CSV table of C-alpha atoms in Angstrom, one decimal:
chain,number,residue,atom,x,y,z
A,7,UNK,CA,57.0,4.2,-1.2
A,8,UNK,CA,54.5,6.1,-3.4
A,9,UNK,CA,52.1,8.4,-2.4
A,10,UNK,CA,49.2,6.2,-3.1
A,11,UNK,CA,50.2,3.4,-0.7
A,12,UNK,CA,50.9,5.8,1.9
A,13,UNK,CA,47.4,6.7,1.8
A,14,UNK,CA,45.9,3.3,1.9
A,15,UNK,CA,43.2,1.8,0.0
A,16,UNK,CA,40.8,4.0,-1.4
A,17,UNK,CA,37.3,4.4,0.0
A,18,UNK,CA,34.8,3.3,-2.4
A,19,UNK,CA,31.4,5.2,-3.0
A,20,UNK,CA,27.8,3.5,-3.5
A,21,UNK,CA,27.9,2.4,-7.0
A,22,UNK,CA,24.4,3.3,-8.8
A,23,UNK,CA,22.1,0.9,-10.4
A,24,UNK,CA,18.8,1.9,-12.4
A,25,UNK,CA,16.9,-0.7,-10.6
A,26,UNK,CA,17.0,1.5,-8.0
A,27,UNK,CA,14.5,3.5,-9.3
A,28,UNK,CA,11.9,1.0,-8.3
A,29,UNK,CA,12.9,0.9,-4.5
A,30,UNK,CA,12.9,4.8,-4.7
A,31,UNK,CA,9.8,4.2,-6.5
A,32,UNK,CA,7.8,2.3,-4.8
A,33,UNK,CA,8.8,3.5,-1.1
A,34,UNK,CA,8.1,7.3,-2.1
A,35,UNK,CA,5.0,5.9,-3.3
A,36,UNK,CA,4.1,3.5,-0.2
A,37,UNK,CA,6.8,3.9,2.3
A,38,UNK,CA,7.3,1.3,5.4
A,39,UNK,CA,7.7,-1.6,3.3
A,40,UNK,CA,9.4,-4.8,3.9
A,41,UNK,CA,11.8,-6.1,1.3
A,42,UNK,CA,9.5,-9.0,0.4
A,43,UNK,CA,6.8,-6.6,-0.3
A,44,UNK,CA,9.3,-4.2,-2.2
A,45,UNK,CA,10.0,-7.8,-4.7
A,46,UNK,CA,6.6,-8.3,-5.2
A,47,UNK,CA,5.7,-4.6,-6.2
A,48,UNK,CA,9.0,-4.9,-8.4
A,49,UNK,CA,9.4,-8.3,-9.5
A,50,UNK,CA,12.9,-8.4,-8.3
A,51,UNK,CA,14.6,-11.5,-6.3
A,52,UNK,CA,14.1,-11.2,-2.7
A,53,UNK,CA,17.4,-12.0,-2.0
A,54,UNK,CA,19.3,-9.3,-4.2
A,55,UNK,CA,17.1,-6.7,-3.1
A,56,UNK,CA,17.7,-7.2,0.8
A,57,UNK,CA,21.3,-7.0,0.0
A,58,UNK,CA,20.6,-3.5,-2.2
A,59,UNK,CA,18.5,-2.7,0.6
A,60,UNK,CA,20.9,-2.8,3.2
A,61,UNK,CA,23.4,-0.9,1.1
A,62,UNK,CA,20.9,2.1,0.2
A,63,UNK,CA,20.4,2.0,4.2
A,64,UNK,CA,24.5,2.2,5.0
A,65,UNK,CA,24.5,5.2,2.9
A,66,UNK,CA,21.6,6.8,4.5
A,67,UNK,CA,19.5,7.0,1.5
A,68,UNK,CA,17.0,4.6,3.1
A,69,UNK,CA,16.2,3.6,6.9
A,70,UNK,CA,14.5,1.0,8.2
A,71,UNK,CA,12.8,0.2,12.1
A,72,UNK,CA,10.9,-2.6,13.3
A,73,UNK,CA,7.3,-2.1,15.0
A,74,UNK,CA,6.5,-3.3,18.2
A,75,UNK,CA,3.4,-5.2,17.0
A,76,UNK,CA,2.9,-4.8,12.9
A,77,UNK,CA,5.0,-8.1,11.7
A,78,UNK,CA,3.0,-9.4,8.6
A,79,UNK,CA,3.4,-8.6,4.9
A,80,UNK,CA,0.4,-7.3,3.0
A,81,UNK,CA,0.8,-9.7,0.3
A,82,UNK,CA,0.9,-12.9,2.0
A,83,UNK,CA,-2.3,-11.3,4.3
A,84,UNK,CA,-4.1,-11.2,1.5
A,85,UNK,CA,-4.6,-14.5,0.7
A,86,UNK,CA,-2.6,-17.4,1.4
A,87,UNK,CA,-1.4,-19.6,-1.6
A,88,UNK,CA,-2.2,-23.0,0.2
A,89,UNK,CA,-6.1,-22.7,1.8
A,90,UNK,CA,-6.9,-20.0,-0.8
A,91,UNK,CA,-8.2,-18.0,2.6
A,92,UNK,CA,-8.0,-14.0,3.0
A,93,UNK,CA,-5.5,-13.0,5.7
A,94,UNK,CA,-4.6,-16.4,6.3
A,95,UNK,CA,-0.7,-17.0,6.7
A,96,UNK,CA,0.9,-20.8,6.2
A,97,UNK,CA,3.3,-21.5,8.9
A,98,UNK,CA,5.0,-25.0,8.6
A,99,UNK,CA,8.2,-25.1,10.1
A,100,UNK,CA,6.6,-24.3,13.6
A,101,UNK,CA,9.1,-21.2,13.6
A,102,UNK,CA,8.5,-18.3,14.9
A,103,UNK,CA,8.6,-15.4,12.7
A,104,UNK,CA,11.0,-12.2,13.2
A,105,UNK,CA,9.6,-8.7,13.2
A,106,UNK,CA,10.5,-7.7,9.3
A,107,UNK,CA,12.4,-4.7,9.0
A,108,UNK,CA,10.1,-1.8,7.4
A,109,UNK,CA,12.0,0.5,4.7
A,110,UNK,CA,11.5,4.3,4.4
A,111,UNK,CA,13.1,7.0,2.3
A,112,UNK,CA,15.3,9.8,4.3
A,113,UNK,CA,15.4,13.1,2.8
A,114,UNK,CA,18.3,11.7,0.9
A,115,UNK,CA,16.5,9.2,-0.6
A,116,UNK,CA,13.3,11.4,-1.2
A,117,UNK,CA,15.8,13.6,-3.5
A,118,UNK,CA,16.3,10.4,-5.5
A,119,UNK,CA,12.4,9.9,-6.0
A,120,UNK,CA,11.5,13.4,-7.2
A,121,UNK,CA,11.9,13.1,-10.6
A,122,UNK,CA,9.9,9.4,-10.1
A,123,UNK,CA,6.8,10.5,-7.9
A,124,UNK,CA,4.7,13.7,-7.1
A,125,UNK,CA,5.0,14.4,-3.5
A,126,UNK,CA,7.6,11.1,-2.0
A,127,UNK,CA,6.9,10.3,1.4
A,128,UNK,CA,10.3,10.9,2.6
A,129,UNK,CA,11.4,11.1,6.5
A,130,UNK,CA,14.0,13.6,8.0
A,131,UNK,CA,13.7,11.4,11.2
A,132,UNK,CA,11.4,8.9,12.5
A,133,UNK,CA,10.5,7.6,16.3
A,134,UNK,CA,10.3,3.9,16.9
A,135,UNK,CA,6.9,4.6,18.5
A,136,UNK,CA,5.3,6.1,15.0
A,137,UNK,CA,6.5,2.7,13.3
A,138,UNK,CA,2.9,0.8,14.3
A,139,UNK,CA,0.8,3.6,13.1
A,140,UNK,CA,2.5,4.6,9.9
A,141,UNK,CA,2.5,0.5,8.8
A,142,UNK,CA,-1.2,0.5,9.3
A,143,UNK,CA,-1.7,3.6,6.8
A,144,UNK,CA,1.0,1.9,4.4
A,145,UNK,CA,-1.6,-1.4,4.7
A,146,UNK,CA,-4.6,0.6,4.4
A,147,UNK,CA,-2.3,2.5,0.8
A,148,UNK,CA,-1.5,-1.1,-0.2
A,149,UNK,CA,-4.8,-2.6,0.0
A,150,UNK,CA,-6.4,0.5,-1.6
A,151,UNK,CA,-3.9,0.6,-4.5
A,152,UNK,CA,-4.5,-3.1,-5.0
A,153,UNK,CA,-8.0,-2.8,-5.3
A,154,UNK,CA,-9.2,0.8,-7.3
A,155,UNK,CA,-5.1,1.2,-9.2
A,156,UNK,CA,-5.5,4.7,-10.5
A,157,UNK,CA,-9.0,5.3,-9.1
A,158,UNK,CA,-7.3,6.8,-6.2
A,159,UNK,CA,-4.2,9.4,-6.8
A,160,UNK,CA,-2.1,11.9,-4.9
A,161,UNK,CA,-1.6,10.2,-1.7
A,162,UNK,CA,-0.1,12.4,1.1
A,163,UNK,CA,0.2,11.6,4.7
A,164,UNK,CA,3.4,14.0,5.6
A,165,UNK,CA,2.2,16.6,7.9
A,166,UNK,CA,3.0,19.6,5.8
A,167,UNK,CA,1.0,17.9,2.8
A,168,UNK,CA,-2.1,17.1,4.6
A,169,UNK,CA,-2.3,20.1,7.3
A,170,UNK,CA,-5.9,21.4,7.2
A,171,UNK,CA,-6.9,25.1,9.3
A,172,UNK,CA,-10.5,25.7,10.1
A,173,UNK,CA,-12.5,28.2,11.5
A,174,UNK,CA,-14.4,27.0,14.8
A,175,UNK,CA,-16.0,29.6,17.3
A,176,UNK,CA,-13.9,32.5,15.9
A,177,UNK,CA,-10.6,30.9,15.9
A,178,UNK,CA,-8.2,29.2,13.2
A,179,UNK,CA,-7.7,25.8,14.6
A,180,UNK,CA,-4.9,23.8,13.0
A,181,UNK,CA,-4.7,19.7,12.2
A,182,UNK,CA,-3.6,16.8,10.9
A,183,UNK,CA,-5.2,14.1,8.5
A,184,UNK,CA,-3.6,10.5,8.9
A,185,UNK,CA,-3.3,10.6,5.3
A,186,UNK,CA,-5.1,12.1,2.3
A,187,UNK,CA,-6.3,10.8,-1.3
A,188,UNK,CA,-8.1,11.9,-4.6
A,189,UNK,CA,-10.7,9.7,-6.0
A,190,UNK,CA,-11.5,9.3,-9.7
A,191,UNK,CA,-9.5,12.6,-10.4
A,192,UNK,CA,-12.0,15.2,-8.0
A,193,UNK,CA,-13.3,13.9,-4.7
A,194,UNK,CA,-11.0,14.2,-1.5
A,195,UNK,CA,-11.0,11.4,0.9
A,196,UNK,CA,-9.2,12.8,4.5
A,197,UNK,CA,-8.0,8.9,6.2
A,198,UNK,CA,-7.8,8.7,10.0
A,199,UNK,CA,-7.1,5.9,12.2
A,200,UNK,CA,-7.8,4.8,15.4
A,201,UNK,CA,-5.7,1.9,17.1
A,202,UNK,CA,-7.4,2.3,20.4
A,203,UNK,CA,-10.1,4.1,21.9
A,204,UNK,CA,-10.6,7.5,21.6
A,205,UNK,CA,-9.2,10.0,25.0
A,206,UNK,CA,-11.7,12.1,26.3
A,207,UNK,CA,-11.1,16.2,27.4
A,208,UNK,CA,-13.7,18.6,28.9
A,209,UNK,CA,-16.3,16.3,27.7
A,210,UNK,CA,-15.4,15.6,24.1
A,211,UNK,CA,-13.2,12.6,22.5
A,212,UNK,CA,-10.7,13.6,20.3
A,213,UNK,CA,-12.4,11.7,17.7
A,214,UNK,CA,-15.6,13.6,18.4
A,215,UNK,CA,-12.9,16.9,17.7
A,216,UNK,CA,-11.7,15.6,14.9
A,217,UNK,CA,-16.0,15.0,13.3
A,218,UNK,CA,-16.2,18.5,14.3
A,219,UNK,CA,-13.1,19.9,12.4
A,220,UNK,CA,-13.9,17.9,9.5
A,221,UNK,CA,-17.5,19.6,9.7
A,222,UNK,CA,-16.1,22.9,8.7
A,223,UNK,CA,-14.1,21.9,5.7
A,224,UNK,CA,-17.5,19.7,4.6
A,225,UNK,CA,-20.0,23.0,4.6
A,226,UNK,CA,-18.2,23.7,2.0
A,227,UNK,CA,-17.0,21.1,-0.2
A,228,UNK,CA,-17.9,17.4,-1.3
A,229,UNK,CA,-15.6,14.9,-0.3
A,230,UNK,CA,-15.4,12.1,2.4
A,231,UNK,CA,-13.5,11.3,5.5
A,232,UNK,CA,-13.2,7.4,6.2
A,233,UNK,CA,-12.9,6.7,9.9
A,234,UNK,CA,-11.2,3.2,10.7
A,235,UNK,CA,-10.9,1.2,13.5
A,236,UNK,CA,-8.8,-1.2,14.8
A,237,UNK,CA,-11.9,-3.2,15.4
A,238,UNK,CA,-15.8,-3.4,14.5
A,239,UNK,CA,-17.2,-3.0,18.2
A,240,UNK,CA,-15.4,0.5,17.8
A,241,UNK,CA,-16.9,1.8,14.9
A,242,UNK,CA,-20.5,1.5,16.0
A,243,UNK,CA,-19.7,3.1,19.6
A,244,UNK,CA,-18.3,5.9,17.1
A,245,UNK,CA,-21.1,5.8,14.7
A,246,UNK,CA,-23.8,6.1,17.8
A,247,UNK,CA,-21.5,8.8,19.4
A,248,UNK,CA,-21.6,11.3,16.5
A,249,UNK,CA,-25.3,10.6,14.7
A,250,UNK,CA,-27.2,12.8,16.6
A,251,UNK,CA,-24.9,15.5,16.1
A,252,UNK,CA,-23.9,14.9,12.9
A,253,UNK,CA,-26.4,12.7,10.5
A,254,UNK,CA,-24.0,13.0,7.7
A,255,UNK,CA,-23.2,11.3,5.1
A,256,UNK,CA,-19.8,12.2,4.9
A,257,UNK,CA,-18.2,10.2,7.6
A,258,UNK,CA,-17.2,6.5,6.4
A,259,UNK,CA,-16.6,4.3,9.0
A,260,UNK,CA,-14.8,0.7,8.7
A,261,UNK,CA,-12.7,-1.2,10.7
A,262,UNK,CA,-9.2,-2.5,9.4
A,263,UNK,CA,-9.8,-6.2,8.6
A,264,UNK,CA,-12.6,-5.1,6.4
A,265,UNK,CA,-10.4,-2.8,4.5
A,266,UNK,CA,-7.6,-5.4,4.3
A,267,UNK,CA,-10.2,-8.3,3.4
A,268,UNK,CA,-12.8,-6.8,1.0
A,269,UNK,CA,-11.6,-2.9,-0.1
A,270,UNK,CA,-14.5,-3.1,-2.7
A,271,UNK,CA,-16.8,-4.2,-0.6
A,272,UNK,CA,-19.8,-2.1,1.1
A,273,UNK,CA,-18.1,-1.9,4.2
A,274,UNK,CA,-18.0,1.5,5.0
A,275,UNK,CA,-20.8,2.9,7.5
A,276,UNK,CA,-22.2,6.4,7.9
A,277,UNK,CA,-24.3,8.5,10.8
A,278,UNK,CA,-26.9,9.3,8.0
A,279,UNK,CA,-28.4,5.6,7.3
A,280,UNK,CA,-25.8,2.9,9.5
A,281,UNK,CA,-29.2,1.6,10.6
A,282,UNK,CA,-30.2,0.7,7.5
A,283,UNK,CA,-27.1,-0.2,4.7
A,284,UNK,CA,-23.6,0.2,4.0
A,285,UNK,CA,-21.6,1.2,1.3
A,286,UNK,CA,-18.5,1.1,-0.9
A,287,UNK,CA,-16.0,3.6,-1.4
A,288,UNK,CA,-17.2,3.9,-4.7
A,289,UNK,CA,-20.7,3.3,-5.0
C-alpha cells in the first residue's frame, strides 16, 4: 500500500472566492448583520450566501450569535412591500419567526477587510449579552447609511477607536462612545444609546456623567453627541434632567423608531430650544 492511502484522504482548505470581498466588505463596514441583509447590501442570492456564510464561520473568519430580543432585519423594517407602511413586517403563514443569526468579523476576518475598509469592525471575542446592544448601533449605521450615503464617514464603535480622556476636577477621566461618525467631511457626531433607564450613583445618572464628559470635549470643539432612546417618554425625562445644567445645543436627543422611520427628519431634540422646535441631523 502506498504512502498516500496510508495517510487517508487529504484534508481540504477553504477555497477562496472574490465574492467574498463583499461579505468582508460590508460586515467590516456594518457588522452584526443577518445573511438576508448581507444579500441585499450585495445583490447576491440568499441562499448561496448562507451557505458561504456558514463556511467563512467553520473557518473562523466570521462568527455569528443570536440576541435575546433583536430578531428583525433592517430592510424589511423599513417598509413592507405589501401595505407600503414603515416598520411594518408581512407575516402570512401564521409562523413564528426564528431569531436570525447576526454575522461579525473575528480578527481573522478583519485581516481579510483591511485592504477593503478603513478601520473594520472586527471582534477578538464577543459575549452573548453585547449581541442586543451592538444590533441596535448596526440599525442605527444601517438606517444612517441608507439615508445621508457618504454624508457620514469613518464609522468606529470598537473601544480603542472611539476612547475619549477628559479633564474633570483635576483628573483624566477615561470613556467610551457607543460609536462615533464624521459628517460632511469635518463635524464629529459621538452616538450613545440607552436601552433602559439610566442607574443612578451619589446622586448623578450615568447619562447625566456621560452630558458632563461630553461637556469638556465640547468647550473646545464643534461637533454633536446624539442621545437615543429606546423610547420617546425617555428622551424628554433626559432632556428636562440636563437643561438647566446644560442649555446646549449640542446634545441631540431621539428615540429609536424615529431614527429607523424618518433619519432625515427633524427628530432630534436639544436642552437649548426642545420647547420650542426640533431638528435634523443636517439642518
Amino acid at each position: 500500500m502506498n504512502q498516500e492511502a496510508k495517510a487517508g484522504p487529504r484534508k481540504r482548505g477553504l477555497y477562496r472566492r472574490s465574492s467574498d470581498e463583499d461579505i468582508y466588505f460590508y460586515l467590516g463596514k456594518f457588522s452584526f448583520l443577518t445573511a438576508e441583509e448581507l444579500a441585499k447590501l450585495s445583490d447576491r442570492n440568499v441562499v448561496s450566501l448562507r451557505k458561504r456564510l456558514r463556511q467563512l464561520c467553520l473557518a473562523k473568519y466570521l462568527g455569528r450569535l443570536q440576541g435575546g430580543e433583536q430578531r428583525d432585519e433592517f430592510f424589511e423594517e423599513i417598509k413592507c412591500s405589501h401595505c407600503g407602511k414603515l416598520n411594518k413586517i408581512l407575516h402570512t403563514d401564521g409562523k413564528i419567526r426564528p431569531k436570525p443569526f447576526f454575522h461579525y468579523l473575528t480578527e481573522k476576518g478583519g485581516l481579510k477587510a483591511e485592504p477593503l475598509i478603513e478601520h473594520p469592525i472586527a471582534w477578538k471575542t464577543k459575549q452573548p449579552s453585547r449581541v442586543d446592544h451592538d444590533r441596535v448601533l448596526t440599525t442605527i449605521h444601517l438606517a444612517f447609511d441608507h439615508a445621508f450615503g457618504n454624508a457620514l464617514t469613518d464609522w468606529r464603535q470598537q473601544k480603542d477607536d472611539v476612547k475619549e480622556t477628559v479633564q474633570i476636577d483635576g483628573e483624566s477621566v477615561s470613556f467610551y462612545p457607543d460609536a462615533y461618525v464624521t459628517l460632511n467631511a469635518r463635524e464629529p457626531v459621538w452616538i450613545e444609546y440607552a436601552n433602559s433607564e439610566p442607574s443612578s450613583s451619589n446622586g448623578e445618572n450615568d447619562i447625566v456623567l456621560k452630558v458632563r464628559r461630553y461637556n469638556e470635549i465640547m468647550k473646545h470643539q464643534d461637533g454633536k453627541v446624539l442621545f437615543i432612546f429606546r423610547e420617546r417618554s425617555m428622551v424628554e425625562n433626559f432632556l428636562n434632567k440636563i437643561a438647566d445644567k446644560y442649555p446646549y445645543f449640542w446634545p441631540h436627543a431621539t428615540d429609536l423608531e424615529s431614527i429607523k422611520h424618518n433619519p432625515k427628519g427633524k427628530i432630534f431634540w436639544t436642552p437649548k430650544d426642545f420647547d420650542e422646535r426640533p431638528h435634523g441631523l443636517i439642518d
